[in-house]
Coordinates of C-alpha atoms in Angstrom, one line a residue:
X21 CA 102.2 98.7 87.1
X22 CA 102.0 95.4 88.9
X23 CA 104.3 92.8 87.4
X24 CA 102.3 89.6 86.5
X25 CA 103.6 86.2 85.8
X26 CA 104.7 86.2 82.1
X27 CA 104.9 82.5 81.7
X28 CA 101.2 82.0 82.4
X29 CA 100.1 84.9 80.2
X30 CA 102.2 84.0 77.2
X31 CA 99.9 81.1 76.6
X32 CA 97.0 83.5 76.3
X33 CA 98.4 85.6 73.5
X34 CA 96.1 84.4 70.8
X35 CA 94.6 87.8 69.8
X36 CA 94.1 88.8 66.1
X37 CA 97.0 90.4 64.3
X38 CA 95.1 93.7 64.0
X39 CA 94.5 93.8 67.7
X40 CA 98.2 93.1 68.3
X41 CA 99.2 96.0 66.1
X42 CA 96.7 98.6 67.0
X43 CA 95.6 97.8 70.5
X44 CA 92.1 97.1 71.8
X45 CA 89.2 99.2 70.5
X46 CA 87.4 101.5 73.0
X47 CA 84.1 103.3 72.5
X48 CA 83.7 106.2 75.0
X49 CA 80.1 107.0 73.7
X50 CA 78.7 103.8 75.3
X51 CA 80.3 104.3 78.7
X52 CA 78.6 105.7 81.8
X53 CA 78.8 109.4 82.5
X54 CA 77.4 109.1 86.0
X55 CA 79.0 108.1 89.3
X56 CA 82.2 106.1 88.5
X57 CA 82.7 104.6 91.9
X58 CA 83.0 100.8 91.3
X59 CA 82.7 101.4 87.5
X60 CA 84.2 99.3 84.8
X61 CA 83.9 99.9 81.0
X62 CA 81.4 98.1 78.8
X63 CA 82.6 95.6 76.2
X64 CA 84.4 93.0 78.4
X65 CA 87.0 95.6 79.3
X66 CA 88.6 96.5 82.6
X67 CA 90.2 99.4 84.5
X68 CA 93.9 99.1 85.3
X69 CA 96.3 101.5 87.0
X70 CA 94.8 105.0 87.5
X71 CA 96.7 108.3 87.3
X72 CA 94.6 111.1 88.7
X73 CA 95.5 114.7 87.8
X74 CA 93.9 118.1 88.7
X75 CA 93.9 121.5 87.1
X76 CA 91.6 124.5 87.0
X77 CA 88.6 122.8 88.6
X78 CA 88.8 119.7 86.5
X79 CA 89.7 116.3 88.0
X80 CA 91.2 114.1 85.3
X81 CA 91.4 110.3 85.8
X82 CA 93.9 108.9 83.3
X83 CA 93.7 105.0 83.4
X84 CA 95.0 101.9 81.8
X85 CA 92.5 100.1 79.5
X86 CA 92.8 96.4 80.0
X87 CA 91.2 93.8 77.8
X88 CA 92.4 90.4 78.9
X89 CA 93.7 90.7 82.5
X90 CA 97.2 91.6 81.3
X91 CA 97.3 88.8 78.8
X92 CA 97.2 90.9 75.6
X93 CA 100.1 91.1 73.2
X94 CA 101.8 87.9 74.4
X95 CA 101.3 88.7 78.1
X96 CA 103.0 92.1 78.0
X97 CA 99.7 93.9 78.7
X98 CA 98.6 95.8 75.5
X99 CA 97.5 98.6 77.8
X100 CA 96.6 102.1 76.6
X101 CA 95.7 105.4 78.3
X102 CA 92.1 106.5 78.5
X103 CA 90.7 109.6 80.2
X104 CA 87.6 110.3 82.3
X105 CA 87.1 113.9 83.6
X106 CA 84.7 115.6 86.1
X107 CA 84.3 118.9 87.8
X108 CA 82.1 117.6 90.7
X109 CA 82.9 113.9 91.1
X110 CA 79.3 113.2 90.1
X111 CA 79.0 113.8 86.4
X112 CA 81.8 112.6 84.1
X113 CA 82.9 113.0 80.5
X114 CA 84.4 109.9 78.8
X115 CA 87.1 110.6 76.2
X116 CA 88.7 108.3 73.5
X117 CA 92.0 106.7 74.0
X118 CA 94.6 109.5 74.7
X119 CA 97.8 107.4 74.4
X120 CA 97.4 104.3 72.3
X121 CA 99.5 101.6 70.8
X122 CA 100.5 103.0 67.4
X123 CA 103.5 100.8 66.5
X124 CA 104.0 97.0 66.5
X125 CA 106.9 97.3 68.9
X126 CA 104.8 99.0 71.5
X127 CA 103.6 96.1 73.6
X128 CA 102.1 98.2 76.4
X129 CA 101.7 101.9 77.2
X130 CA 102.4 101.5 80.9
X131 CA 101.7 103.5 84.0
X132 CA 103.1 107.0 84.4
X133 CA 102.0 110.6 85.3
X134 CA 101.0 114.0 83.9
X135 CA 102.3 117.5 84.7
X136 CA 101.4 120.9 83.4
X137 CA 104.2 123.3 82.7
X138 CA 104.3 126.6 80.7
X139 CA 101.1 126.0 78.8
X140 CA 101.7 122.3 77.9
X141 CA 100.7 119.0 79.4
X142 CA 103.5 116.4 79.6
X143 CA 102.6 112.7 80.0
X144 CA 105.5 110.5 81.0
X145 CA 105.1 106.7 80.8
X146 CA 107.0 103.5 80.3
X147 CA 106.7 101.5 77.1
X148 CA 107.1 97.8 77.4
X149 CA 108.8 96.2 74.5
X150 CA 111.0 93.3 73.4
X151 CA 114.7 93.8 72.6
X152 CA 116.8 90.9 71.3
X153 CA 114.2 88.5 72.8
X154 CA 114.3 90.1 76.2
X155 CA 111.5 92.1 77.8
X156 CA 112.5 95.7 78.6
X157 CA 110.7 98.8 80.0
X158 CA 111.9 102.1 78.7
X159 CA 110.7 105.7 79.2
X160 CA 108.6 107.7 76.7
X161 CA 106.7 111.0 76.9
X162 CA 104.1 112.9 75.0
X163 CA 103.0 116.5 74.9
X164 CA 99.5 118.0 74.6
X165 CA 97.9 121.5 74.5
X166 CA 94.7 120.3 76.2
X167 CA 95.5 117.2 78.2
X168 CA 93.5 115.1 75.7
X169 CA 95.3 115.0 72.4
X170 CA 98.9 113.9 73.0
X171 CA 101.7 113.7 70.5
X172 CA 104.5 111.2 71.3
X173 CA 107.9 112.7 71.3
X174 CA 111.1 111.4 69.6
X175 CA 113.3 109.7 70.3
X176 CA 110.8 107.2 71.5
X177 CA 111.7 105.8 73.9
X178 CA 113.9 108.6 75.1
X179 CA 115.6 106.8 77.9
X180 CA 116.4 103.1 78.3
X181 CA 117.8 102.4 81.8
X182 CA 119.9 104.0 84.4
X183 CA 123.4 102.6 85.1
X184 CA 123.3 100.0 87.9
X185 CA 119.5 99.4 87.6
X186 CA 117.4 96.7 85.9
X187 CA 116.4 97.1 82.3
X188 CA 113.5 94.7 82.8
X189 CA 112.1 96.7 85.7
X190 CA 112.3 100.4 84.7
X191 CA 108.8 101.8 84.7
X192 CA 106.0 104.0 86.2
X193 CA 107.7 107.4 86.1
X194 CA 106.3 110.0 88.5
X195 CA 106.9 113.5 87.1
X196 CA 107.0 116.9 88.7
X197 CA 108.6 120.2 87.7
X198 CA 110.7 122.5 90.0
X199 CA 109.3 125.9 89.1
X200 CA 112.4 127.7 90.4
X201 CA 114.9 125.8 88.3
X202 CA 112.7 124.6 85.4
X203 CA 114.0 121.1 86.0
X204 CA 111.8 118.1 85.2
X205 CA 112.1 115.4 87.9
X206 CA 111.3 111.7 87.4
X207 CA 111.0 109.0 90.1
X208 CA 111.2 105.7 88.3
X209 CA 110.5 102.3 89.8
X210 CA 113.4 99.9 89.3
X211 CA 115.7 97.3 90.9
X212 CA 119.2 98.1 92.0
X213 CA 121.8 95.6 90.9
X214 CA 124.5 94.2 93.2
X215 CA 123.0 95.3 96.5
X216 CA 124.4 94.1 99.9
X217 CA 121.1 92.3 100.6
X218 CA 120.1 90.3 97.5
X219 CA 116.4 90.6 98.2
X220 CA 116.3 94.3 99.0
X221 CA 117.1 95.9 95.7
X222 CA 113.8 97.8 95.1
X223 CA 114.5 101.5 94.5
X224 CA 113.0 104.7 93.1
X225 CA 115.5 106.2 90.6
X226 CA 115.7 110.0 90.7
X227 CA 116.4 111.6 87.3
X228 CA 116.4 115.3 86.3
X229 CA 116.5 117.3 83.1
X230 CA 115.9 120.8 81.9
X231 CA 115.6 120.0 78.2
X232 CA 114.1 116.5 78.3
X233 CA 117.0 115.3 76.2
X234 CA 119.9 115.2 78.7
X235 CA 119.2 113.4 81.9
X236 CA 121.2 113.3 85.1
X237 CA 120.7 110.4 87.6
X238 CA 120.8 111.5 91.2
X239 CA 120.8 109.4 94.4
X240 CA 117.6 107.3 94.6
X241 CA 114.8 108.7 96.8
X242 CA 113.9 105.2 98.1
X243 CA 116.0 102.0 98.4
X244 CA 116.1 98.7 100.2
X245 CA 112.6 97.5 99.2
X246 CA 111.8 93.8 98.9
X247 CA 110.1 94.4 95.5
X248 CA 110.1 97.0 92.8
X249 CA 108.4 100.0 94.4
X250 CA 105.8 100.3 91.6
X251 CA 103.6 103.3 90.5
X252 CA 105.1 106.0 92.8
X253 CA 103.2 109.1 93.7
X254 CA 104.7 112.2 95.3
X255 CA 103.1 115.4 96.5
X256 CA 103.4 118.3 99.0
X257 CA 100.5 118.9 101.3
X258 CA 100.4 121.4 104.2
X259 CA 104.2 121.3 104.8
X260 CA 104.5 117.5 104.4
X261 CA 106.1 115.7 101.4
X262 CA 104.5 112.3 100.8
X263 CA 106.2 109.5 98.8
X264 CA 103.8 106.8 97.8
X265 CA 104.8 103.4 96.3
X266 CA 103.6 99.9 95.7
X267 CA 104.9 96.7 97.3
X268 CA 103.7 93.5 95.7
X269 CA 100.4 95.2 94.9
X270 CA 99.8 96.9 98.2
X271 CA 100.3 100.7 98.6
X272 CA 102.5 102.3 101.3
X273 CA 103.8 105.8 101.9
X274 CA 106.5 107.6 103.9
X275 CA 106.6 111.3 104.8
X276 CA 109.0 114.1 105.5
X277 CA 109.3 117.9 105.9
X278 CA 112.1 117.8 103.3
X279 CA 111.6 117.1 99.6
X280 CA 113.7 113.9 99.5
X281 CA 113.7 112.7 103.0
X282 CA 114.8 111.6 105.5
X283 CA 111.5 109.7 105.5
X284 CA 109.5 108.6 108.4
X285 CA 106.7 106.1 108.8
X286 CA 103.2 107.3 109.5
X287 CA 101.2 106.0 112.5
X288 CA 99.3 103.7 110.2
X289 CA 99.1 102.9 106.5
X290 CA 95.6 104.0 105.4
X291 CA 96.4 103.5 101.7
X292 CA 97.2 99.9 102.3
X293 CA 94.1 97.9 101.3
X294 CA 94.9 94.6 99.6
X295 CA 92.0 95.0 97.2
X296 CA 92.7 98.6 96.3
X297 CA 95.5 98.6 93.8
X298 CA 97.8 101.4 92.8
X299 CA 96.4 104.2 95.0
X300 CA 97.6 107.5 93.5
X301 CA 96.2 110.9 94.4
X302 CA 95.4 114.3 93.0
X303 CA 94.2 117.6 94.5
X304 CA 90.6 118.6 94.3
X305 CA 88.6 121.7 95.1
X306 CA 88.7 123.4 98.5
X307 CA 92.0 121.8 99.6
X308 CA 90.7 118.3 99.2
X309 CA 92.7 115.3 97.9
X310 CA 91.2 112.3 96.1
X311 CA 92.6 108.8 95.5
X312 CA 92.1 107.0 92.2
X313 CA 92.7 103.3 92.2
X314 CA 91.2 100.0 91.0
X315 CA 89.7 96.8 92.5
X316 CA 91.2 93.7 90.9
X317 CA 89.1 90.8 89.5
X318 CA 89.2 87.4 91.2
X319 CA 90.6 84.5 89.4
X320 CA 87.7 82.3 88.0
X321 CA 85.3 84.6 90.0
X322 CA 85.8 82.5 93.1
X323 CA 85.9 84.0 96.6
X324 CA 89.1 82.4 97.7
X325 CA 91.1 82.7 94.5
X326 CA 93.7 85.4 94.0
X327 CA 93.5 88.6 92.0
X328 CA 93.8 89.2 88.3
X329 CA 94.9 92.4 86.6
X330 CA 92.1 94.8 85.8
X331 CA 88.8 95.4 87.4
X332 CA 86.7 98.3 88.7
X333 CA 87.5 101.9 89.4
X334 CA 87.6 102.9 93.0
X335 CA 87.9 106.3 94.8
X336 CA 88.9 107.4 98.3
X337 CA 89.1 110.8 99.9
X338 CA 92.4 111.4 101.8
X339 CA 92.5 113.6 104.9
X340 CA 95.5 114.8 106.9
X341 CA 95.8 114.5 110.6
X342 CA 97.7 116.8 112.9
X343 CA 100.9 114.7 112.7
X344 CA 100.8 114.3 108.9
X345 CA 99.3 110.8 109.0
X346 CA 96.8 110.2 106.2
X347 CA 93.3 108.8 106.7
X348 CA 90.8 107.6 104.1
X349 CA 87.0 107.8 103.6
X350 CA 84.4 107.6 100.9
X351 CA 84.1 110.8 98.8
X352 CA 80.7 112.0 99.8
X353 CA 79.6 112.8 96.3
X354 CA 80.5 109.3 95.2
X355 CA 78.4 107.3 97.7
X356 CA 75.8 105.4 95.5
X357 CA 72.3 106.8 95.6
X358 CA 69.7 104.8 97.5
X359 CA 66.0 104.3 97.8
X360 CA 64.0 104.7 101.1
X361 CA 65.4 102.8 104.1
X362 CA 63.8 99.5 105.0
X363 CA 61.7 98.8 108.0
X364 CA 63.7 96.6 110.4
X365 CA 62.7 93.6 112.4
X366 CA 65.8 92.6 114.4
X367 CA 65.7 89.2 116.0
X368 CA 67.6 88.7 119.3
X369 CA 69.0 85.2 119.2
X370 CA 71.4 84.7 122.1
X371 CA 72.4 87.1 125.0
X372 CA 70.9 90.0 123.0
X373 CA 68.0 92.4 123.3
X374 CA 66.4 95.0 121.2
X375 CA 67.3 98.7 121.6
X376 CA 64.3 100.5 120.1
X377 CA 63.4 99.7 116.5
X378 CA 66.8 100.2 115.0
X379 CA 69.3 98.8 117.5
X380 CA 70.5 95.7 119.4
X381 CA 72.7 95.1 122.4
X382 CA 74.7 92.0 123.0
X383 CA 76.1 91.1 126.4
X384 CA 78.0 87.9 127.0
X385 CA 80.8 86.8 129.2
X386 CA 80.7 83.1 128.5
X387 CA 80.7 82.9 124.7
X388 CA 79.2 84.4 121.6
X389 CA 76.0 86.4 121.6
X390 CA 74.1 87.1 118.4
X391 CA 71.1 88.7 116.7
X392 CA 70.1 88.9 113.1
X393 CA 68.0 90.6 110.3
X394 CA 66.4 89.0 107.3
X395 CA 65.5 89.9 103.7
X396 CA 68.3 92.3 102.9
X397 CA 68.7 93.2 99.2
X398 CA 71.9 92.1 97.5
X399 CA 72.8 95.7 96.7
X400 CA 72.4 98.1 99.6
X401 CA 74.0 100.7 101.9
X402 CA 74.2 99.9 105.6
X403 CA 75.0 102.5 108.2
X404 CA 75.2 102.0 112.0
X405 CA 76.8 103.2 115.2
X406 CA 78.8 100.7 117.2
X407 CA 79.6 101.1 120.9
X408 CA 81.7 98.5 122.8
X409 CA 80.6 99.4 126.3
X410 CA 83.1 97.0 128.0
X411 CA 86.4 95.5 127.1
X412 CA 85.6 92.8 124.5
X413 CA 87.4 90.1 122.6
X414 CA 85.8 90.7 119.2
X415 CA 82.6 91.8 117.6
X416 CA 81.1 92.2 114.2
X417 CA 78.6 90.8 111.7
X418 CA 78.1 88.5 108.7
X419 CA 77.0 90.1 105.4
X420 CA 75.1 88.2 102.8
X421 CA 74.7 85.2 105.1
X422 CA 72.2 82.3 105.3
X423 CA 70.4 80.9 108.3
X424 CA 72.6 80.7 111.4
X425 CA 75.2 82.8 109.7
X426 CA 76.1 80.0 107.4
X427 CA 78.3 81.1 104.5
X428 CA 78.3 84.9 104.1
X429 CA 81.2 87.3 104.7
X430 CA 82.4 87.8 108.3
X431 CA 83.3 91.4 109.3
X432 CA 85.4 91.1 112.4
X433 CA 86.7 93.9 114.7
X434 CA 89.5 92.9 117.0
X435 CA 90.0 95.8 119.4
X436 CA 93.0 94.3 121.2
X437 CA 94.9 93.6 118.0
X438 CA 93.6 96.7 116.2
X439 CA 92.7 94.5 113.2
X440 CA 89.6 94.6 111.0
X441 CA 88.6 91.7 108.7
X442 CA 86.2 91.9 105.8
X443 CA 85.8 88.3 104.5
X444 CA 89.3 87.1 103.7
X445 CA 91.1 90.5 103.6
X446 CA 92.1 92.7 106.5
X447 CA 93.6 96.1 107.5
X448 CA 95.9 96.7 110.5
X449 CA 96.5 99.4 113.1
X450 CA 92.9 100.6 113.1
X451 CA 92.5 103.0 116.0
X452 CA 89.5 103.4 118.2
X453 CA 87.9 99.9 117.9
X454 CA 87.3 100.0 121.7
X455 CA 85.3 103.2 121.4
X456 CA 82.0 104.4 119.8
X457 CA 82.3 104.5 116.1
X458 CA 80.3 104.9 112.9
X459 CA 80.3 102.4 110.0
X460 CA 79.3 102.9 106.4
X461 CA 79.0 99.8 104.2
X462 CA 78.3 99.6 100.5
X463 CA 77.4 96.3 98.9
X464 CA 77.2 96.6 95.1
X465 CA 77.2 93.4 93.0
X466 CA 80.4 91.5 94.0
X467 CA 82.1 94.5 95.7
X468 CA 81.7 95.1 99.5
X469 CA 83.2 98.4 100.7
X470 CA 83.4 99.7 104.3
X471 CA 84.4 103.0 105.9
X472 CA 85.2 102.9 109.6
X473 CA 84.6 106.1 111.5
X474 CA 85.5 108.3 108.6
X475 CA 89.2 107.4 108.8
X476 CA 89.8 103.9 107.4
X477 CA 88.5 102.0 104.5
X478 CA 88.5 98.4 103.4
X479 CA 87.1 96.7 100.3
X480 CA 86.8 93.1 99.1
X481 CA 85.8 91.3 95.9
X482 CA 83.1 88.9 97.0
X483 CA 81.5 87.1 94.1
X484 CA 80.0 83.9 95.5
X485 CA 77.8 84.4 98.6
X486 CA 74.4 86.0 98.0
X487 CA 72.5 85.3 101.3
X488 CA 69.9 87.7 102.5
X489 CA 70.6 87.8 106.2
X490 CA 72.7 90.1 108.4
X491 CA 74.0 88.4 111.6
X492 CA 75.5 90.5 114.5
X493 CA 77.8 88.9 117.0
X494 CA 80.0 89.7 120.1
X495 CA 82.3 87.6 122.2
X496 CA 83.3 88.0 125.8
X497 CA 81.9 91.5 126.4
X498 CA 79.2 94.0 125.8
X499 CA 78.5 95.9 122.5
X500 CA 75.6 98.0 121.2
X501 CA 74.7 98.3 117.5
X502 CA 72.6 101.5 117.2
X503 CA 70.9 103.6 114.4
X504 CA 71.0 100.7 112.0
X505 CA 69.8 101.8 108.6
X506 CA 69.6 99.6 105.5
X507 CA 68.8 101.3 102.2
X508 CA 68.6 99.5 98.8
X509 CA 70.8 101.0 96.1
X510 CA 69.1 102.6 93.2
X511 CA 69.6 100.8 89.9
X512 CA 72.2 102.3 87.6

């Protein structure tokens, strides 16, 4: 779980005593059971860290219920586990809280993971608590027959901290079972003490046990990180082991043909989107793999302010390339439904000309060429094909813009740098920006989400600009925007 500034949130701990003891109430009966892409619960509640799990055709999304952007219970979070399940990614069942705050000392039921072994579901998590006036994170676990009704096990917590690692930062256990040996393995996010480089102590502790009572600490599977490598994920897929971890809110991964390394970097980091937090994965039907994550809120709901804990649920589909590198796209079943496409009237403004009824070409060697569309709905899906026909400095468009592209959100493709910007966030090492590609853009309320060529995704929280124009641009080169289609989203 992302570590937020405690000093600021302590001042917000003015909840009622009942809420402090029992945790925030949650009513699953009033929540949506349809598409959960970009969803957040009703009742001024938010989605926190997601922990996807798959078994026997059922995709289970365990997630942290957040009520005050991490400010509950004196700033320690007050989080609890909730569960949403589906068999088709379209229709969902909402369950009550599955792991709640039951004791006054439990200040947050933090991020963890679930494993099924010998007929039982095991949920491992960190409990945040206060010992002798100091904040600690310790490990707890619960057992269930159905993955819904969990019984916390004693002693609770069952493990405090590993020797040589931080007691304050000891959280987010990722669990798996070695079927051959019957050993439970935990990867735990922590900080190594007394490292040669003071600012590189982030590590994933590796712990094993056969009886869940006696634990052996092995060599860490990841070290030398500049922050605590939060919310780890770990899976084997087609001969590759993937170790996923957070770094100051962003998600990275390394890969290996061996279970515990040596690790290698992928060609690019497709899971690293600044406004996708805690990207963890689970298998799905037909060999697929789905990411569950959350889009944070913006402080004071302002475009240029930073993120706050808790927001909307987000999903990606992960695909595997020949060299093991992972790419991301929208799960097809979770693209929002639309009404009929709009009739287009594209206006060629400078160094531009129409290409049929649904395209525009821009050709300029001396500056910036442009064209635009008007009267776009706030919530819509935009698809198009883009073809840079010559070397080009940059190209793109402004979403939700006013006249002359005033305000709005600039989407910028920099082929030479291999960077893509969406407003004030960006992704790096995007391959193929100098070649024909397809774009898919979803604008829903204050979320703008884009998929590039079925391989890379980028999302941003964009609350302020609400213009109705779409402006295309290109600088120092030729580019064609073809097959432009704009379809209003159906209302929920």
